[in-house]
Tab-separated table of C-alpha atoms and ligand atoms in Angstrom:
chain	number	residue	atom	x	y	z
A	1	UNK	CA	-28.613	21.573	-19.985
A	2	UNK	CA	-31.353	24.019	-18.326
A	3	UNK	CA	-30.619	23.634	-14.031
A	4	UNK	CA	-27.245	24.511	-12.972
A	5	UNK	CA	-25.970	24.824	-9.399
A	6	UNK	CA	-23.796	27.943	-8.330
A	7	UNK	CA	-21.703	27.904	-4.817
A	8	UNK	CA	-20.489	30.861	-4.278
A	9	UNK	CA	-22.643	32.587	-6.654
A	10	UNK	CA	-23.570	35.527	-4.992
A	11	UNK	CA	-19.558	36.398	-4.736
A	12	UNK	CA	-17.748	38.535	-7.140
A	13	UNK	CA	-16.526	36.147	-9.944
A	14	UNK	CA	-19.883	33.897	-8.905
A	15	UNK	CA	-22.568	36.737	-9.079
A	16	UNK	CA	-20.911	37.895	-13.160
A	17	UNK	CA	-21.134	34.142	-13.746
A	18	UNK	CA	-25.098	33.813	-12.651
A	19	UNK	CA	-26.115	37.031	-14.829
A	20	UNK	CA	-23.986	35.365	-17.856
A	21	UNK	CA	-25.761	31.978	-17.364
A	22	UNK	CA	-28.900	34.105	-17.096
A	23	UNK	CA	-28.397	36.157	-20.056
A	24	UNK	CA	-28.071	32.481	-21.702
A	25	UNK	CA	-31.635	31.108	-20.104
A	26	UNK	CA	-30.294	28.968	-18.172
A	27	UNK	CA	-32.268	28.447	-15.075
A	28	UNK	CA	-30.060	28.743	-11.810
A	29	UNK	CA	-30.098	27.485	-8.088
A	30	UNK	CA	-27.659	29.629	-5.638
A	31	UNK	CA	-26.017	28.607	-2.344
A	32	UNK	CA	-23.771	31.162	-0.737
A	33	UNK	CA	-23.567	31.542	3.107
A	34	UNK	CA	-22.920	35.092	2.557
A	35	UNK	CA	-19.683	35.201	4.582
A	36	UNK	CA	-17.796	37.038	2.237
A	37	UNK	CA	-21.021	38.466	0.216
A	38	UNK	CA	-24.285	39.971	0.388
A	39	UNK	CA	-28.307	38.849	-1.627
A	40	UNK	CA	-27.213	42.339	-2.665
A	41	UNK	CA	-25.359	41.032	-5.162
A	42	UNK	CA	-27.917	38.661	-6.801
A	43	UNK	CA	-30.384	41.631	-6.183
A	44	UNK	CA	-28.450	43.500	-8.779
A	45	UNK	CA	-28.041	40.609	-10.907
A	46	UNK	CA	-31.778	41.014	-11.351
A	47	UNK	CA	-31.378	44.282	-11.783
A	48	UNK	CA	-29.214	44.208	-14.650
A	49	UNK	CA	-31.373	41.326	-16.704
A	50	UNK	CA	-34.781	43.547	-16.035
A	51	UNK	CA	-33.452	46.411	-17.413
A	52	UNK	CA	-32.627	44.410	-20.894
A	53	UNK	CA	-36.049	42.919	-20.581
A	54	UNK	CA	-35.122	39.321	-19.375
A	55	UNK	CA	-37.409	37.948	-16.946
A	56	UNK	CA	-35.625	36.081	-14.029
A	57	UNK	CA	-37.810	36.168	-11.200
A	58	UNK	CA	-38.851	32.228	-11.976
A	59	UNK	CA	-35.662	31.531	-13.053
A	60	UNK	CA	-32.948	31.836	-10.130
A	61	UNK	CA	-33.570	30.125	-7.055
A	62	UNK	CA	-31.227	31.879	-4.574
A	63	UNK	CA	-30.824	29.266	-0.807
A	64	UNK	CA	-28.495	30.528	1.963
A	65	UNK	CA	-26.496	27.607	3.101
A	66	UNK	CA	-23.278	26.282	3.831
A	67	UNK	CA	-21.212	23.785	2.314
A	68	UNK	CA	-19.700	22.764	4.667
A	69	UNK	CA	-22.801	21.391	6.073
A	70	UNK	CA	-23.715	18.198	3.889
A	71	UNK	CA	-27.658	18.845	4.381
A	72	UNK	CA	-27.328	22.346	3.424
A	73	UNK	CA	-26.497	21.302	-0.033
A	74	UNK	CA	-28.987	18.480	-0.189
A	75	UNK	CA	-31.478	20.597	0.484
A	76	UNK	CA	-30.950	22.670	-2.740
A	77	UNK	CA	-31.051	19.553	-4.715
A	78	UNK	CA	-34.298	18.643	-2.996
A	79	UNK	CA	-35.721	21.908	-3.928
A	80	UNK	CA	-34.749	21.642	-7.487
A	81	UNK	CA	-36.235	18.345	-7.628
A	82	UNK	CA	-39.410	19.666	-6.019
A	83	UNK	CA	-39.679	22.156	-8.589
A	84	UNK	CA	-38.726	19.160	-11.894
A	85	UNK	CA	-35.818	21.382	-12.420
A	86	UNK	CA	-33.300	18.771	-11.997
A	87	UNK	CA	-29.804	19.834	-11.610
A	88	UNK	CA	-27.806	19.152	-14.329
A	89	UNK	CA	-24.198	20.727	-13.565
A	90	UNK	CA	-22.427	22.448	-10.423
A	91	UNK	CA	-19.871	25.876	-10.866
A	92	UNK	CA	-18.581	25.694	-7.642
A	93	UNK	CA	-17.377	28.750	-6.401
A	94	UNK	CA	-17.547	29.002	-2.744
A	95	UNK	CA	-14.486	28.935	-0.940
A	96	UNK	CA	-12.429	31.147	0.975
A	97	UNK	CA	-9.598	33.090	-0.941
A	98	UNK	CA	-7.620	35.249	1.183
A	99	UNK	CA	-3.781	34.128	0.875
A	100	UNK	CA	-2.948	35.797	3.695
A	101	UNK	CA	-5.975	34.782	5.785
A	102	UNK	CA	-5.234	31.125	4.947
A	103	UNK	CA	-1.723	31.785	6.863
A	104	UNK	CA	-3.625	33.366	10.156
A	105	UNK	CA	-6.331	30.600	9.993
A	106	UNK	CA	-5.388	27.262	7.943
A	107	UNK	CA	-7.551	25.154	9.538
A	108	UNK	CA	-10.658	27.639	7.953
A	109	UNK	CA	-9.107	27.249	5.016
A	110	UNK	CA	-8.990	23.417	4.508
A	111	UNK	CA	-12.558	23.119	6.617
A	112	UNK	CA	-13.973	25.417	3.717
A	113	UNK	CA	-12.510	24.483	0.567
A	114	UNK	CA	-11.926	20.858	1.163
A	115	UNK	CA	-13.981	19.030	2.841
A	116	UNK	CA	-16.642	21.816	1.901
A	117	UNK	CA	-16.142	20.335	-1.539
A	118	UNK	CA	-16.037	16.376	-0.543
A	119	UNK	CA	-19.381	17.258	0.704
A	120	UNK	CA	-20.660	19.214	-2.410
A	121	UNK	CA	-19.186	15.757	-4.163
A	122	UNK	CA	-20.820	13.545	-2.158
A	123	UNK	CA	-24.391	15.394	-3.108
A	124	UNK	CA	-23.638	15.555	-6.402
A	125	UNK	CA	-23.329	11.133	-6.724
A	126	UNK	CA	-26.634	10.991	-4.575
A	127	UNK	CA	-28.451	12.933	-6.481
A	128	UNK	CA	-26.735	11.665	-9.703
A	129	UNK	CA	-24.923	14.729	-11.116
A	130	UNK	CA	-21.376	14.647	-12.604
A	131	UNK	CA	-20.882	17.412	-14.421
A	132	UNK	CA	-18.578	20.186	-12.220
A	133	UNK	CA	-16.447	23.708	-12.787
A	134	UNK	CA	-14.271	23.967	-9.743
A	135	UNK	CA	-12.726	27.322	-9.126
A	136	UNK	CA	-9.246	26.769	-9.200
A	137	UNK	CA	-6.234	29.263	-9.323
A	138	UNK	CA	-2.779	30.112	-11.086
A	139	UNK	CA	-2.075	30.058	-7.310
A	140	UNK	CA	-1.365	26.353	-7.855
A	141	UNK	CA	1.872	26.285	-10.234
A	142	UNK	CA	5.319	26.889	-8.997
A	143	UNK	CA	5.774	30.462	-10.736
A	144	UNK	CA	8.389	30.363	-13.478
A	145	UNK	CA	9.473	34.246	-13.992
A	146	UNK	CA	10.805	33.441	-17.682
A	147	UNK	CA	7.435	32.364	-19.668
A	148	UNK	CA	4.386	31.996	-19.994
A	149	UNK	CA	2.404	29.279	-17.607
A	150	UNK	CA	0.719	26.122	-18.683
A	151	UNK	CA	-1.142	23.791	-17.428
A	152	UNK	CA	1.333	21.000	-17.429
A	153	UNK	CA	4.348	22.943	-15.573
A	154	UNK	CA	4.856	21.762	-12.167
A	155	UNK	CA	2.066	22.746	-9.523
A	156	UNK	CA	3.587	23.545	-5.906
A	157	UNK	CA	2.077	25.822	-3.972
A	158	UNK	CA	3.367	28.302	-0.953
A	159	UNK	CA	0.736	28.976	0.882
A	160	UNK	CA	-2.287	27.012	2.673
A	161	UNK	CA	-5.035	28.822	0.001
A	162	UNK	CA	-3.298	27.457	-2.775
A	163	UNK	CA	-2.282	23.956	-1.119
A	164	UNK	CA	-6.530	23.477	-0.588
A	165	UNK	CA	-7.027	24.431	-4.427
A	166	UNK	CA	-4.397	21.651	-5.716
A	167	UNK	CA	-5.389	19.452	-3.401
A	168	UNK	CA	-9.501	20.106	-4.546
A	169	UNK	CA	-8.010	19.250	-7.897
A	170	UNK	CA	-6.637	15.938	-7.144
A	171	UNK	CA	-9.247	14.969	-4.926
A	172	UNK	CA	-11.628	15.614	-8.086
A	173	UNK	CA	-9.341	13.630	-10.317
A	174	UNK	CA	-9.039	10.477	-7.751
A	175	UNK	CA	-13.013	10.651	-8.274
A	176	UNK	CA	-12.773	10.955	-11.890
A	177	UNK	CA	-10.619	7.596	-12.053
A	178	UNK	CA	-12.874	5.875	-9.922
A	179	UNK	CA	-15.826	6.028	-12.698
A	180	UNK	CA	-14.275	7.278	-15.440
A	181	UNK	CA	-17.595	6.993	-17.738
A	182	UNK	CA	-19.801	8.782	-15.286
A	183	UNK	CA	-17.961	12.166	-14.474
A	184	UNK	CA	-16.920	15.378	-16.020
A	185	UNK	CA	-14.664	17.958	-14.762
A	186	UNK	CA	-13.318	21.225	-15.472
A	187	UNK	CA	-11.006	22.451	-12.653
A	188	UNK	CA	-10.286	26.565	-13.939
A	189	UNK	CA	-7.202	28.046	-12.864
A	190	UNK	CA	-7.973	32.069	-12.723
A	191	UNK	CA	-5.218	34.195	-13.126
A	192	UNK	CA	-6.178	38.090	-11.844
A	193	UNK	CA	-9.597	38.579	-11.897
A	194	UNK	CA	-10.777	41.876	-11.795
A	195	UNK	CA	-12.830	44.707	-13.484
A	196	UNK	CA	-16.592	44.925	-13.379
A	197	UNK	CA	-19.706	44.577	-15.095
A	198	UNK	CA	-20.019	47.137	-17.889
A	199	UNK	CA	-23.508	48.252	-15.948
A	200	UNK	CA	-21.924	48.926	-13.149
A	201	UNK	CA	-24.801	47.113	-11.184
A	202	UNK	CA	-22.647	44.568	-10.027
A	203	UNK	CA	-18.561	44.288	-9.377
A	204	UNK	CA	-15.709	43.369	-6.545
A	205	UNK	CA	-17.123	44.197	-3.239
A	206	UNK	CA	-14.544	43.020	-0.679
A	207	UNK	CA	-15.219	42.392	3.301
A	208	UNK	CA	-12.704	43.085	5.517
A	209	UNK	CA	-9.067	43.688	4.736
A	210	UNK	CA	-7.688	44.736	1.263
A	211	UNK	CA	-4.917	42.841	0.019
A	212	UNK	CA	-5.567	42.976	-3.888
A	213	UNK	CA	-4.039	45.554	-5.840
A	214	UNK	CA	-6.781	46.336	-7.861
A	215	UNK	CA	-9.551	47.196	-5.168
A	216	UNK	CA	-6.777	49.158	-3.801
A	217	UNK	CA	-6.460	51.151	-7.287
A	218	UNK	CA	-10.031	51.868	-6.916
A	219	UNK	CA	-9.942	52.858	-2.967
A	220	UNK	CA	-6.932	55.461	-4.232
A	221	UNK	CA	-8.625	57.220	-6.458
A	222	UNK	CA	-12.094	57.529	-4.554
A	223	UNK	CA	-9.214	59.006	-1.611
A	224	UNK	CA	-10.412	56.285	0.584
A	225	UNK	CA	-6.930	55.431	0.968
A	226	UNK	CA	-4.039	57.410	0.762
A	227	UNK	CA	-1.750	55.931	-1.775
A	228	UNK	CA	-0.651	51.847	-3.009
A	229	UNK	CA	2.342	50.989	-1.624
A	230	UNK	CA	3.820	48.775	-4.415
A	231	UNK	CA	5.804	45.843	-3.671
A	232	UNK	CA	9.216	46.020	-5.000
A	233	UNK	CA	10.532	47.647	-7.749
A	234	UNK	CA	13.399	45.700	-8.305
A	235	UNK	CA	11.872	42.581	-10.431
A	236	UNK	CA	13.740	41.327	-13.401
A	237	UNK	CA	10.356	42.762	-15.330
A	238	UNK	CA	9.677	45.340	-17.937
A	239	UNK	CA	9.929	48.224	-15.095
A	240	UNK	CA	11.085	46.485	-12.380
A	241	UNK	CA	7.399	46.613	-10.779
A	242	UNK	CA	5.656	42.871	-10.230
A	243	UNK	CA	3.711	41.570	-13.722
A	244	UNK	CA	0.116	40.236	-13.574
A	245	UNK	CA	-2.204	38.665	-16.283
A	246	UNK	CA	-5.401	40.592	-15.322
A	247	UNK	CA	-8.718	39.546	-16.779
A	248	UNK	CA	-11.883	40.861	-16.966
A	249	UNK	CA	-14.470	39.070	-14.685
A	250	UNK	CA	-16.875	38.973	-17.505
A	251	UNK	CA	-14.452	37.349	-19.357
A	252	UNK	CA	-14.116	35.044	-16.730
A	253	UNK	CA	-17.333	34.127	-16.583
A	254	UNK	CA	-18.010	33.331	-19.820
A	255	UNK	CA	-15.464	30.854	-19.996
A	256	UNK	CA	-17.365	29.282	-17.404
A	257	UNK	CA	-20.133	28.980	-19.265
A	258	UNK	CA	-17.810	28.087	-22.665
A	259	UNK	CA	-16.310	25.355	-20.104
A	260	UNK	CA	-20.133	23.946	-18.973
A	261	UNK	CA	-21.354	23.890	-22.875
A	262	UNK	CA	-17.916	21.908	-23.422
A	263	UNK	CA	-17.876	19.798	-20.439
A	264	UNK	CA	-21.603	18.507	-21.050
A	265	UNK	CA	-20.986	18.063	-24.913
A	266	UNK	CA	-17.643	16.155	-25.126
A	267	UNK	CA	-17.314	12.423	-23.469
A	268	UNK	CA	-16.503	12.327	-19.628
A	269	UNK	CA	-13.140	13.711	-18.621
A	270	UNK	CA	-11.109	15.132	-15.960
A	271	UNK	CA	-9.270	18.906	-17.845
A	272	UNK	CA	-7.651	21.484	-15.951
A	273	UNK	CA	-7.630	24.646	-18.270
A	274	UNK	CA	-5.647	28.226	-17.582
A	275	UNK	CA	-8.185	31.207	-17.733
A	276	UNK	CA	-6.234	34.153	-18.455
A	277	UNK	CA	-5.645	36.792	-21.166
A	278	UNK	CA	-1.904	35.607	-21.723
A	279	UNK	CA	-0.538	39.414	-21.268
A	280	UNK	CA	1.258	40.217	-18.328
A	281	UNK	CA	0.667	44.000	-17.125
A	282	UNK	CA	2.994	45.366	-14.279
A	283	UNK	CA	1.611	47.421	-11.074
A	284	UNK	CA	3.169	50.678	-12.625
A	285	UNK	CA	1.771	50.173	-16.442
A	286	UNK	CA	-1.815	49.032	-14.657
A	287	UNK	CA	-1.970	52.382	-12.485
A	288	UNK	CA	-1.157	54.239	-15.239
A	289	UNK	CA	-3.353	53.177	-17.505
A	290	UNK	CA	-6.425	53.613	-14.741
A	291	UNK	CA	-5.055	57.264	-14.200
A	292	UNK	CA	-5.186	57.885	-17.853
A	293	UNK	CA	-8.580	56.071	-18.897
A	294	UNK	CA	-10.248	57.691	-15.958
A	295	UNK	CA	-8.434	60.697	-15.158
A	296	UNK	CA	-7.728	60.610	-11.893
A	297	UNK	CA	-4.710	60.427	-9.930
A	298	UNK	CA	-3.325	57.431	-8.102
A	299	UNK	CA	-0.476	57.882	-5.675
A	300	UNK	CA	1.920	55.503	-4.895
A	301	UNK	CA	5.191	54.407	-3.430
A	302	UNK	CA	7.414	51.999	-2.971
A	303	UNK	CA	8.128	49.162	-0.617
A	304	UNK	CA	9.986	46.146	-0.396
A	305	UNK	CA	8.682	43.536	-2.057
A	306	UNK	CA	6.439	40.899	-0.551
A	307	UNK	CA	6.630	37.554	1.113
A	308	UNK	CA	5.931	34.953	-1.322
A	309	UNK	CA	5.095	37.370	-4.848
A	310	UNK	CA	6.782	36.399	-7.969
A	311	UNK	CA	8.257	38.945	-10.652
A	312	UNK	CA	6.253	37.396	-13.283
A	313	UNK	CA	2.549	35.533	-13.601
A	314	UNK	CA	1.050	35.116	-16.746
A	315	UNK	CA	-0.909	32.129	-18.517
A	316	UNK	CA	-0.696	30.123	-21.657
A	317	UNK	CA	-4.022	30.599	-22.783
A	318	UNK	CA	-3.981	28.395	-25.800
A	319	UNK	CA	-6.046	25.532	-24.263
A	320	UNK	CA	-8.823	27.842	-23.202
A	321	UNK	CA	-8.910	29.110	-26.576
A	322	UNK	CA	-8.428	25.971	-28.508
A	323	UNK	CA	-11.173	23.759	-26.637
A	324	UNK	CA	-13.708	26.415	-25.477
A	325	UNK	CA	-14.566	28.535	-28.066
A	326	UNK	CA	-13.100	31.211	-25.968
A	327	UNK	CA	-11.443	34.202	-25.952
A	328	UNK	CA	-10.877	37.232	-24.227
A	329	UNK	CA	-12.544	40.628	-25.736
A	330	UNK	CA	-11.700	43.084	-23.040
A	331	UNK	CA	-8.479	44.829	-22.293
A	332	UNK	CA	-6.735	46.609	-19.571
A	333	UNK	CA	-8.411	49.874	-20.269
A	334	UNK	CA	-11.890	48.124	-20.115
A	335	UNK	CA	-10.860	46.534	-16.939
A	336	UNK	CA	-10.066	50.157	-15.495
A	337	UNK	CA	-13.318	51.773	-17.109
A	338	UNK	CA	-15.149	48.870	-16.160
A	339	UNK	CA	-14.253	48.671	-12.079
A	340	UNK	CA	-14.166	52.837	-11.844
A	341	UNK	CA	-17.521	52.675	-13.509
A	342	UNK	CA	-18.507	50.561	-10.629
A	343	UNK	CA	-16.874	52.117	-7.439
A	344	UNK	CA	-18.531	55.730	-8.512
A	345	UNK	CA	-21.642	53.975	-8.934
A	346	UNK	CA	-21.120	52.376	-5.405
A	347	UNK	CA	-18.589	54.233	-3.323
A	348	UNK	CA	-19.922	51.869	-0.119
A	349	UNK	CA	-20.099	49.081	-2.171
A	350	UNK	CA	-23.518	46.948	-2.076
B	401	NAD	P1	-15.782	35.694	-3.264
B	401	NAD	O1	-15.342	35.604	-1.854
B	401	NAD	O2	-16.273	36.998	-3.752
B	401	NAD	O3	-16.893	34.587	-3.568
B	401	NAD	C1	-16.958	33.361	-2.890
B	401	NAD	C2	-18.392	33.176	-2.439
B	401	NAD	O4	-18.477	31.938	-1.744
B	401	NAD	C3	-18.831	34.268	-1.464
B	401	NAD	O5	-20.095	34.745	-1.850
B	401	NAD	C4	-18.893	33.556	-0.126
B	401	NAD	O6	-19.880	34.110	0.725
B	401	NAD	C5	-19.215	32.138	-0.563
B	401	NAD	N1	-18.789	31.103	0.373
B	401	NAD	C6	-17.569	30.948	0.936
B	401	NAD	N2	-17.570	29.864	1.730
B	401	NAD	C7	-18.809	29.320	1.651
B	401	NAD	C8	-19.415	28.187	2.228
B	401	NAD	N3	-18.766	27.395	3.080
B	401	NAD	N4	-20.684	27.898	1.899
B	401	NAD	C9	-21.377	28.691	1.048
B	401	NAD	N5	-20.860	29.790	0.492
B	401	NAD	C10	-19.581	30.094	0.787
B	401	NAD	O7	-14.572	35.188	-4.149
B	401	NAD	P2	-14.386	35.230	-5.727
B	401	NAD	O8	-13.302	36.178	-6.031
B	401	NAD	O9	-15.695	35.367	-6.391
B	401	NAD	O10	-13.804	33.772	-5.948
B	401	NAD	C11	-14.637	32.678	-6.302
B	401	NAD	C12	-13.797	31.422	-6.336
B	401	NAD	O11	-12.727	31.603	-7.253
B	401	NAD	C13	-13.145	31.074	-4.992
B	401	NAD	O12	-13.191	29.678	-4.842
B	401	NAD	C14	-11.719	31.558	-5.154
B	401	NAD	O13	-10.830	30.795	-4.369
B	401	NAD	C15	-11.478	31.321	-6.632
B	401	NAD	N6	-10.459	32.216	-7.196
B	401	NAD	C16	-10.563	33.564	-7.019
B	401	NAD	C17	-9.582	34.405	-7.528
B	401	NAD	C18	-9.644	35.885	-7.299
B	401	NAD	O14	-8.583	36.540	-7.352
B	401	NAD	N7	-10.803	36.478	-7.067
B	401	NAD	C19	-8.502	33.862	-8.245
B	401	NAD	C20	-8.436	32.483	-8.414
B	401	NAD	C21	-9.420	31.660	-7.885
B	402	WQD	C1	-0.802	41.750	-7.898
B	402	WQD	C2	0.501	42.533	-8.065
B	402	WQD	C3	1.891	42.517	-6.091
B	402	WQD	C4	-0.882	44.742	-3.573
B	402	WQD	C5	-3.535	36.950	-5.593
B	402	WQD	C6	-3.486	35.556	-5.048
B	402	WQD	C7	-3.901	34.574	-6.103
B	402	WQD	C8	-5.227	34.943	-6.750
B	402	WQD	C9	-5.247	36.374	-7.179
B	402	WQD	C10	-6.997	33.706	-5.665
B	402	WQD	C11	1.716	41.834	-7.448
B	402	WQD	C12	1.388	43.908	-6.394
B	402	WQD	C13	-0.288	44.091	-4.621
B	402	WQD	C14	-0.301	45.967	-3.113
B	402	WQD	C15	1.386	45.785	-4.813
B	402	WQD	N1	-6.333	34.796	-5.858
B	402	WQD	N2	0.800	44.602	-5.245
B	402	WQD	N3	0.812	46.432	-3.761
B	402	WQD	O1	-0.688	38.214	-5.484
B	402	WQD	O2	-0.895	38.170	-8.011
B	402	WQD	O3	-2.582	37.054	-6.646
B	402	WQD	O4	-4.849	37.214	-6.090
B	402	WQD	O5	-6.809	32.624	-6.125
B	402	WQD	O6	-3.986	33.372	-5.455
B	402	WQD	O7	-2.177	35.289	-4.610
B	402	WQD	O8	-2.535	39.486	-6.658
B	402	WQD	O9	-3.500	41.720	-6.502
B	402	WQD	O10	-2.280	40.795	-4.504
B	402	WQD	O11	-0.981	41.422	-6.532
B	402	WQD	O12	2.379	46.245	-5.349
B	402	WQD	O13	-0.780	46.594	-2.149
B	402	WQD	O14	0.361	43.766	-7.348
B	402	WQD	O15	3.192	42.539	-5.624
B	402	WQD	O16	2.812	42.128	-8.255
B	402	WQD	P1	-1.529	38.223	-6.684
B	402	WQD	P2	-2.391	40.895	-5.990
């Protein structure tokens, strides 16, 4: 495996993903649009690798385009194959992931992710490559409170983001079944990505509206914003506050590349795997912990809770770990060290 395809890559889980496969030699083509992203991004990317020595300049390939326009995407392939750097595998991360966005504009939403992906699909056969990571989401499953999540409990989402992201999954497992021999897929279901690269070069830099607790911790304790207003403290958790698996993005993406090494080296199959740390961490524990690791101060109060949250959502990691080779190796307070590290670095952000 040398060529591999990145939607989405200049984004935040896509852009820690292109400096892992990097880091690995891999060489890499980009597509982003840039509607929810800068070049910045893959600038820094660069950035990062030079400063350890690594030479990427003939080595990422970075096209703006749209996948939602079918020649967009064959045009990457076309360069690839102009260059002999066939591509060999797809990460596709572009897509839009607002949950409350996708309630505003649904239409977006399934324009975007779905038939954004059919086309990315539909390049793929023509220029005969199967392999794919689709960015899924723990926004799938039907949240059970009580335990842990895995990948077999019952998917049924509540909102239009996560009804394009199960319905991405099928669609890729109706064209698994139609040539079983020829395709392999690895749909990822993220829980709570967040944190930053330890650099500080590149991290979460979100356009428009905030809706995320964590870039909210962040805004807080720059003063950018006032205080978090924290949804409910009435949950049947720990302290009543809302409980999150959080995981490093770097973790994150290098399960990707744990799930492209295991993807391309095992016969052709259709997996959906849970990427998450398996410990839940509620809103109160995770500002206190940022307070103390960076000391600062983060204000808060509280609200009532919000439309469509769950007390509890945390994964069963034990696929992840016992197929990919994977684990995580970073922890709450590197998640808080990590994404402070970054916002000082870049109070505007790219
Ligand atoms: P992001 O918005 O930072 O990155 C997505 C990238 O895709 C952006 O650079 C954006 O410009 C690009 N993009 C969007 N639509 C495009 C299109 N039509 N054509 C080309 N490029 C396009 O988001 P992220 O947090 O990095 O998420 C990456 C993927 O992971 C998304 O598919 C998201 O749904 C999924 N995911 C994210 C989270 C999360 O909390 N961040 C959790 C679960 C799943
Ligand atoms: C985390 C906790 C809130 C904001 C979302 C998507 C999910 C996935 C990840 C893409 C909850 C509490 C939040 C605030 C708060 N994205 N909170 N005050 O809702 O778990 O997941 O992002 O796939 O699909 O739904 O993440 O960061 O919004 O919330 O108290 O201002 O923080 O109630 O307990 P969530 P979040």
């Amino acid at each position: 495996m040398k060529s591999i395809l990145v939607t989405g890559g200049a984004g935040f889980i896509g852009s820690h993903t292109c400096l892992v496969l990097l880091e690995n030699g891999l060489d890499i083509f980009v597509i982003d649009s840039f509607i929810n992203s800068s070049q910045i991004s893959i600038e820094k990317v660069c950035l990062v690798l030079k400063n350890v020595n690594v030479d990427v300049e003939s080595k990422i390939h970075l096209i703006k385009g749209d996948i939602k326009v079918k020649s967009d995407i064959e045009k990457v392939f076309q360069i690839s194959q102009k260059l002999n750097k066939k591509i060999e595998a797809v990460i596709h991360f572009a897509g839009l992931k607002s949950v409350s966005d996708s309630i505003l504009e649904p239409i977006s939403y399934w324009e975007n992710n779905v038939l954004g992906t059919i086309n990315l699909c539909r390049t793929m056969e023509k220029f005969d490559c199967k392999n794919l990571v689709f960015s899924s989401s723990a926004t799938v499953y039907k949240a059970k409170s009580n335990r842990l999540l895995n990948e077999n409990d019952l998917c049924e989402p509540i909102n239009p983001y996560g009804h394009t992201k199960l319905t991405v999954e099928r669609i890729l497992h109706h064209l698994f079944n139609s040539k079983k021999s020829e395709w392999r897929i690895a749909c990822l279901r993220y829980f709570n990505p967040v944190g930053a690269h330890e650099s500080g070069y590149i991290g979460e830099n979100p356009l428009g509206k905030i809706y995320n607790i964590y870039p909210q911790i962040t805004r807080v304790a720059m003063g950018k914003q006032s205080e978090i207003k924290i949804f409910g403290s009435d949950w049947q958790t720990k302290d009543g506050t809302g409980v999150r698996d959080y995981i490093h993005v770097m973790d994150l993406a290098e399960g990707h590349l744990s799930a492209l090494i295991y993807l391309t080296e095992e016969k052709p199959q259709f997996i959906t795997i849970n990427l998450g740390t398996g410990i839940g961490t509620s809103v109160l524990e995770f500002i206190r912990i940022f307070e103390k690791v960076n000391n600062v101060e983060v204000p808060f109060s509280f609200e009532n809770r919000r439309i469509g949250d769950n007390a509890s959502v945390v994964a069963d990691n034990s696929l992840a770990k016992s197929i990919l080779n994977w684990l995580p190796t970073r922890n709450i307070e590197d998640i808080c060290k990590d994404g402070w590290n970054w916002q000082l670095k870049n109070p505007n952000g790219y």
